[in-house]
Every structure is written in C-alpha cells, then in structure tokens.
mmCIF file of C-alpha atoms in Angstrom:
data_model
loop_
_atom_site.group_PDB
_atom_site.id
_atom_site.type_symbol
_atom_site.label_atom_id
_atom_site.label_comp_id
_atom_site.label_asym_id
_atom_site.label_seq_id
_atom_site.Cartn_x
_atom_site.Cartn_y
_atom_site.Cartn_z
ATOM 1 C CA UNK A 17 -43.001 -51.340 -32.268
ATOM 2 C CA UNK A 18 -42.584 -49.789 -28.703
ATOM 3 C CA UNK A 19 -39.660 -48.467 -26.929
ATOM 4 C CA UNK A 20 -38.786 -52.016 -25.403
ATOM 5 C CA UNK A 21 -38.562 -53.554 -28.828
ATOM 6 C CA UNK A 22 -36.477 -50.674 -30.478
ATOM 7 C CA UNK A 23 -33.977 -51.129 -27.484
ATOM 8 C CA UNK A 24 -33.710 -54.864 -28.150
ATOM 9 C CA UNK A 25 -33.268 -54.017 -31.773
ATOM 10 C CA UNK A 26 -30.444 -51.737 -31.061
ATOM 11 C CA UNK A 27 -28.482 -54.147 -28.940
ATOM 12 C CA UNK A 28 -28.847 -56.951 -31.698
ATOM 13 C CA UNK A 29 -26.415 -54.665 -33.697
ATOM 14 C CA UNK A 30 -22.845 -55.080 -32.497
ATOM 15 C CA UNK A 31 -20.760 -51.957 -32.237
ATOM 16 C CA UNK A 32 -18.153 -51.965 -35.052
ATOM 17 C CA UNK A 33 -14.629 -52.385 -33.910
ATOM 18 C CA UNK A 34 -12.194 -49.398 -34.312
ATOM 19 C CA UNK A 35 -9.309 -50.220 -36.022
ATOM 20 C CA UNK A 36 -5.802 -49.350 -34.582
ATOM 21 C CA UNK A 37 -5.335 -46.301 -36.651
ATOM 22 C CA UNK A 38 -8.450 -44.688 -35.184
ATOM 23 C CA UNK A 39 -7.652 -45.627 -31.647
ATOM 24 C CA UNK A 40 -4.259 -44.095 -31.892
ATOM 25 C CA UNK A 41 -5.633 -41.144 -33.200
ATOM 26 C CA UNK A 42 -8.205 -40.757 -30.483
ATOM 27 C CA UNK A 43 -5.454 -41.152 -27.667
ATOM 28 C CA UNK A 44 -3.383 -38.692 -29.495
ATOM 29 C CA UNK A 45 -6.168 -36.121 -29.588
ATOM 30 C CA UNK A 46 -7.012 -36.690 -25.854
ATOM 31 C CA UNK A 47 -3.331 -36.507 -24.800
ATOM 32 C CA UNK A 48 -2.927 -33.327 -26.799
ATOM 33 C CA UNK A 49 -6.049 -31.928 -25.135
ATOM 34 C CA UNK A 50 -4.559 -33.017 -21.660
ATOM 35 C CA UNK A 51 -1.084 -31.280 -22.377
ATOM 36 C CA UNK A 52 -2.920 -27.959 -23.550
ATOM 37 C CA UNK A 53 -5.032 -27.967 -20.681
ATOM 38 C CA UNK A 54 -2.010 -28.687 -18.355
ATOM 39 C CA UNK A 55 -0.079 -25.904 -19.907
ATOM 40 C CA UNK A 56 -2.751 -23.571 -19.195
ATOM 41 C CA UNK A 57 -3.150 -24.480 -15.644
ATOM 42 C CA UNK A 58 0.718 -24.177 -15.178
ATOM 43 C CA UNK A 59 0.912 -20.868 -16.913
ATOM 44 C CA UNK A 60 -1.987 -19.422 -14.673
ATOM 45 C CA UNK A 61 -0.361 -20.631 -11.598
ATOM 46 C CA UNK A 62 2.967 -19.171 -12.572
ATOM 47 C CA UNK A 63 1.481 -15.916 -13.323
ATOM 48 C CA UNK A 64 -0.714 -15.795 -10.008
ATOM 49 C CA UNK A 65 2.472 -16.709 -7.974
ATOM 50 C CA UNK A 66 4.481 -13.860 -9.847
ATOM 51 C CA UNK A 67 1.813 -11.252 -8.995
ATOM 52 C CA UNK A 68 1.891 -9.865 -5.187
ATOM 53 C CA UNK A 69 -1.197 -9.583 -3.388
ATOM 54 C CA UNK A 70 -2.549 -6.067 -3.421
ATOM 55 C CA UNK A 71 -1.346 -3.915 -0.444
ATOM 56 C CA UNK A 72 -3.662 -2.991 2.396
ATOM 57 C CA UNK A 73 -6.132 -4.329 4.924
ATOM 58 C CA UNK A 74 -9.752 -2.850 5.452
ATOM 59 C CA UNK A 75 -9.871 -0.587 8.699
ATOM 60 C CA UNK A 76 -13.154 -1.250 10.358
ATOM 61 C CA UNK A 77 -13.065 1.820 12.497
ATOM 62 C CA UNK A 78 -12.114 4.466 10.007
ATOM 63 C CA UNK A 79 -13.493 2.518 7.146
ATOM 64 C CA UNK A 80 -11.100 2.279 4.443
ATOM 65 C CA UNK A 81 -11.611 4.612 1.273
ATOM 66 C CA UNK A 82 -8.678 3.806 -1.004
ATOM 67 C CA UNK A 83 -6.288 0.983 -2.160
ATOM 68 C CA UNK A 84 -2.583 1.825 -3.176
ATOM 69 C CA UNK A 85 -0.270 -0.465 -4.808
ATOM 70 C CA UNK A 86 3.283 -0.535 -6.091
ATOM 71 C CA UNK A 87 4.964 -3.396 -7.747
ATOM 72 C CA UNK A 88 7.130 -4.712 -10.513
ATOM 73 C CA UNK A 89 6.249 -6.972 -13.373
ATOM 74 C CA UNK A 90 8.385 -9.094 -15.672
ATOM 75 C CA UNK A 91 8.157 -7.836 -19.298
ATOM 76 C CA UNK A 92 8.210 -4.508 -20.836
ATOM 77 C CA UNK A 93 5.077 -2.397 -21.598
ATOM 78 C CA UNK A 94 5.459 -0.504 -24.857
ATOM 79 C CA UNK A 95 3.147 0.931 -27.620
ATOM 80 C CA UNK A 96 2.307 -2.537 -29.294
ATOM 81 C CA UNK A 97 1.006 -4.243 -26.128
ATOM 82 C CA UNK A 98 -0.390 -1.241 -24.332
ATOM 83 C CA UNK A 99 -3.879 -1.415 -26.074
ATOM 84 C CA UNK A 100 -4.265 -5.066 -25.118
ATOM 85 C CA UNK A 101 -3.580 -3.967 -21.536
ATOM 86 C CA UNK A 102 -6.110 -1.175 -21.791
ATOM 87 C CA UNK A 103 -8.701 -3.669 -23.150
ATOM 88 C CA UNK A 104 -8.290 -6.110 -20.320
ATOM 89 C CA UNK A 105 -8.768 -3.116 -17.818
ATOM 90 C CA UNK A 106 -11.890 -2.062 -19.404
ATOM 91 C CA UNK A 107 -13.179 -5.824 -19.393
ATOM 92 C CA UNK A 108 -12.200 -6.375 -15.896
ATOM 93 C CA UNK A 109 -13.639 -2.863 -14.384
ATOM 94 C CA UNK A 110 -16.635 -2.793 -16.485
ATOM 95 C CA UNK A 111 -16.013 0.743 -17.760
ATOM 96 C CA UNK A 112 -14.052 3.203 -20.084
ATOM 97 C CA UNK A 113 -11.130 5.342 -19.158
ATOM 98 C CA UNK A 114 -8.700 8.096 -20.094
ATOM 99 C CA UNK A 115 -5.358 7.112 -21.680
ATOM 100 C CA UNK A 116 -2.361 9.275 -22.069
ATOM 101 C CA UNK A 117 1.365 9.009 -21.624
ATOM 102 C CA UNK A 118 3.509 10.931 -19.319
ATOM 103 C CA UNK A 119 7.165 10.738 -20.174
ATOM 104 C CA UNK A 120 7.999 6.863 -20.364
ATOM 105 C CA UNK A 121 4.846 5.880 -18.282
ATOM 106 C CA UNK A 122 1.665 4.608 -19.919
ATOM 107 C CA UNK A 123 -1.204 5.817 -17.796
ATOM 108 C CA UNK A 124 -5.047 5.074 -17.506
ATOM 109 C CA UNK A 125 -7.426 6.872 -15.507
ATOM 110 C CA UNK A 126 -11.122 6.216 -14.800
ATOM 111 C CA UNK A 127 -13.430 8.578 -12.931
ATOM 112 C CA UNK A 128 -16.978 7.474 -11.879
ATOM 113 C CA UNK A 129 -19.685 9.269 -9.791
ATOM 114 C CA UNK A 130 -18.500 7.327 -6.526
ATOM 115 C CA UNK A 131 -14.943 6.474 -7.227
ATOM 116 C CA UNK A 132 -11.731 7.067 -8.951
ATOM 117 C CA UNK A 133 -8.977 4.505 -10.348
ATOM 118 C CA UNK A 134 -5.631 5.336 -11.807
ATOM 119 C CA UNK A 135 -2.704 3.061 -13.055
ATOM 120 C CA UNK A 136 0.626 4.000 -14.445
ATOM 121 C CA UNK A 137 2.989 1.388 -16.135
ATOM 122 C CA UNK A 138 6.528 2.363 -16.483
ATOM 123 C CA UNK A 139 9.162 0.435 -18.431
ATOM 124 C CA UNK A 140 12.343 0.040 -16.703
ATOM 125 C CA UNK A 141 14.924 -2.339 -18.607
ATOM 126 C CA UNK A 142 13.261 -5.798 -19.045
ATOM 127 C CA UNK A 143 10.629 -4.991 -16.327
ATOM 128 C CA UNK A 144 7.420 -2.914 -15.775
ATOM 129 C CA UNK A 145 6.915 -0.842 -12.529
ATOM 130 C CA UNK A 146 3.217 -0.544 -11.562
ATOM 131 C CA UNK A 147 1.636 2.219 -9.422
ATOM 132 C CA UNK A 148 -2.091 1.962 -8.833
ATOM 133 C CA UNK A 149 -4.580 3.852 -6.820
ATOM 134 C CA UNK A 150 -8.257 3.529 -6.271
ATOM 135 C CA UNK A 151 -10.466 5.711 -4.084
ATOM 136 C CA UNK A 152 -14.108 5.932 -3.128
ATOM 137 C CA UNK A 153 -14.599 8.936 -0.681
ATOM 138 C CA UNK A 154 -17.801 9.913 -2.016
ATOM 139 C CA UNK A 155 -19.154 6.277 -1.772
ATOM 140 C CA UNK A 156 -17.857 6.094 1.731
ATOM 141 C CA UNK A 157 -19.659 9.286 2.916
ATOM 142 C CA UNK A 158 -22.840 8.193 1.263
ATOM 143 C CA UNK A 159 -22.861 4.501 2.848
ATOM 144 C CA UNK A 160 -21.940 6.195 6.239
ATOM 145 C CA UNK A 161 -24.606 8.528 6.208
ATOM 146 C CA UNK A 162 -27.420 6.185 4.987
ATOM 147 C CA UNK A 163 -26.188 3.593 7.372
ATOM 148 C CA UNK A 164 -27.126 5.862 10.321
ATOM 149 C CA UNK A 165 -29.996 7.921 8.803
ATOM 150 C CA UNK A 166 -32.184 4.905 7.538
ATOM 151 C CA UNK A 167 -32.458 3.094 10.485
ATOM 152 C CA UNK A 168 -32.914 6.226 12.653
ATOM 153 C CA UNK A 169 -35.642 7.403 10.549
ATOM 154 C CA UNK A 170 -37.512 4.108 10.578
ATOM 155 C CA UNK A 171 -37.222 3.746 14.432
ATOM 156 C CA UNK A 172 -38.458 7.224 14.982
ATOM 157 C CA UNK A 173 -41.638 6.446 12.874
ATOM 158 C CA UNK A 174 -42.292 3.303 14.138
ATOM 159 C CA UNK A 175 -42.102 4.430 17.955
ATOM 160 C CA UNK A 176 -44.207 7.539 16.871
ATOM 161 C CA UNK A 177 -47.010 5.343 15.563
ATOM 162 C CA UNK A 178 -46.847 3.514 19.121
ATOM 163 C CA UNK A 179 -47.184 6.638 21.008
ATOM 164 C CA UNK A 180 -43.925 6.448 22.718
ATOM 165 C CA UNK A 181 -42.437 9.322 24.716
ATOM 166 C CA UNK A 182 -40.186 11.952 23.168
ATOM 167 C CA UNK A 183 -37.155 10.841 24.858
ATOM 168 C CA UNK A 184 -37.913 7.043 24.238
ATOM 169 C CA UNK A 185 -38.131 7.936 20.473
ATOM 170 C CA UNK A 186 -35.030 10.085 20.442
ATOM 171 C CA UNK A 187 -32.842 7.536 22.329
ATOM 172 C CA UNK A 188 -34.117 4.555 20.452
ATOM 173 C CA UNK A 189 -33.658 6.240 17.115
ATOM 174 C CA UNK A 190 -30.185 7.078 17.973
ATOM 175 C CA UNK A 191 -29.364 3.718 19.112
ATOM 176 C CA UNK A 192 -30.821 2.210 15.968
ATOM 177 C CA UNK A 193 -28.511 4.733 13.694
ATOM 178 C CA UNK A 194 -25.336 3.556 15.909
ATOM 179 C CA UNK A 195 -26.522 -0.094 15.253
ATOM 180 C CA UNK A 196 -26.483 0.629 11.582
ATOM 181 C CA UNK A 197 -22.943 1.762 11.759
ATOM 182 C CA UNK A 198 -21.492 -1.718 11.439
ATOM 183 C CA UNK A 199 -23.879 -2.516 8.405
ATOM 184 C CA UNK A 200 -22.252 0.483 6.664
ATOM 185 C CA UNK A 201 -18.700 -0.762 7.373
ATOM 186 C CA UNK A 202 -19.745 -4.287 6.093
ATOM 187 C CA UNK A 203 -20.739 -2.730 2.769
ATOM 188 C CA UNK A 204 -17.625 -0.843 2.473
ATOM 189 C CA UNK A 205 -15.690 -3.990 3.149
ATOM 190 C CA UNK A 206 -17.364 -5.774 0.439
ATOM 191 C CA UNK A 207 -16.525 -2.953 -1.960
ATOM 192 C CA UNK A 208 -12.963 -2.866 -0.639
ATOM 193 C CA UNK A 209 -12.553 -6.616 -1.287
ATOM 194 C CA UNK A 210 -14.051 -6.071 -4.821
ATOM 195 C CA UNK A 211 -11.442 -3.402 -5.789
ATOM 196 C CA UNK A 212 -8.443 -5.712 -4.512
ATOM 197 C CA UNK A 213 -9.761 -8.498 -6.504
ATOM 198 C CA UNK A 214 -9.939 -6.205 -9.695
ATOM 199 C CA UNK A 215 -6.642 -5.047 -9.008
ATOM 200 C CA UNK A 216 -5.396 -8.629 -8.864
ATOM 201 C CA UNK A 217 -7.055 -9.417 -12.032
ATOM 202 C CA UNK A 218 -5.504 -6.424 -13.879
ATOM 203 C CA UNK A 219 -1.975 -7.103 -12.567
ATOM 204 C CA UNK A 220 -2.326 -10.805 -13.885
ATOM 205 C CA UNK A 221 -3.636 -9.892 -17.182
ATOM 206 C CA UNK A 222 -0.956 -7.240 -17.622
ATOM 207 C CA UNK A 223 1.719 -9.739 -16.687
ATOM 208 C CA UNK A 224 0.261 -12.274 -19.145
ATOM 209 C CA UNK A 225 0.173 -9.737 -22.106
ATOM 210 C CA UNK A 226 3.920 -8.794 -21.070
ATOM 211 C CA UNK A 227 5.140 -12.193 -21.279
ATOM 212 C CA UNK A 228 3.516 -12.789 -24.693
ATOM 213 C CA UNK A 229 4.954 -9.775 -26.113
#
C-alpha cells in the first residue's frame, strides 16, 4: 500500500465528534490561558511604565564613561527579598558582586577589569530609593587609544611598503588615526546603551520583586 492509499484510508474514518463536556473544557482551558497571558502582559506594561528611563545621554565629543541614576520604586526592600534582587542583578549583568549593608541601605558592588558598578537600595516608608552608578574609565581609555593607534600603524606600514615619502607617510598615518576616532566613539556608544539597558532591566526586576513581597 503506497502513501496515496494510506491517505485515502485515513479520510475514510470520520473524526469522532466531541461531546459538550469536552468542548467546554477546551474552551475554559483556552480562556484561562489567554487570561494568564493578558495578566502577564498587563503586569509587564505596568512595571515598565513605573520605571523611569535611566538618566543621561551619550556625549560624542568627550565620550561618556559613566551612568548615574537616582529614582524611587514602589514597595520596600528588606532582608527577605534582597536575595531575590541580588539573583536578578547577577543574571542581568552576567557576573557576581559584593553585597553589604550600610545603615538601612542594601548595597551591591561589582568590580571588573574595565568597569565598576554599584547600586544601593534604601527603604523609606512603603517605597525604596535607588542610587546607581556604573563607570568604565579604563575601557574608554583602551578603546580611545586603540581607535587611533591601530589605523595609524596600519596606514604607516602600507605606505612604507609603497615607498611613499616620509612626510606623506606621517600625514596619512595621522589622518587615519583621526578617522578612527569616531569608530572608537561608536564602540563606546554601544557599551553605553548596553549599560542603560541593563540598568532598566535591573530596575524592572527589582520593582517586580518588591510588588510581590
């Protein structure tokens, strides 16, 4: 029997009708699923609307090297939900940090080779004050230097092989280094946006945890 005969045989068996009880159960299950999805979407929209966009805009001339942010969230941070907030921050930033308390404030500090991040959550009545700072001075220095040095050296080597004059090699290499400047700024801009996005995610995760506590 080939595939065509099998398909004909399958069509010859009518689909068994569902009784009303089965149909109602399926409808209730679908409605329950849609209700849960709508609640999740509504909750996410509500949380997103309550969190202010992180402060600051990228400075293309100086090259921004930090983000500072101060805001207030509904809900109170405490010993019970602090560990949940720490877990979310680790997941979002992809790294561990040092936790400690300073008076009523719950603080988390993360130090990497090229960047530093610190956040303090302080309870105040039924709200939580947030102070956040993230800086990447070392990364900025590395990117700025490389964006000039790499095209400078490459251009000098290429022109040297072409037997160009000394003045031509020097001027062309310097010009190439200057042209590399906006490339470095673009890289810093991408990193700046990444840090703002991570801060936004941290604030939304913290607010979600505070609301559930």
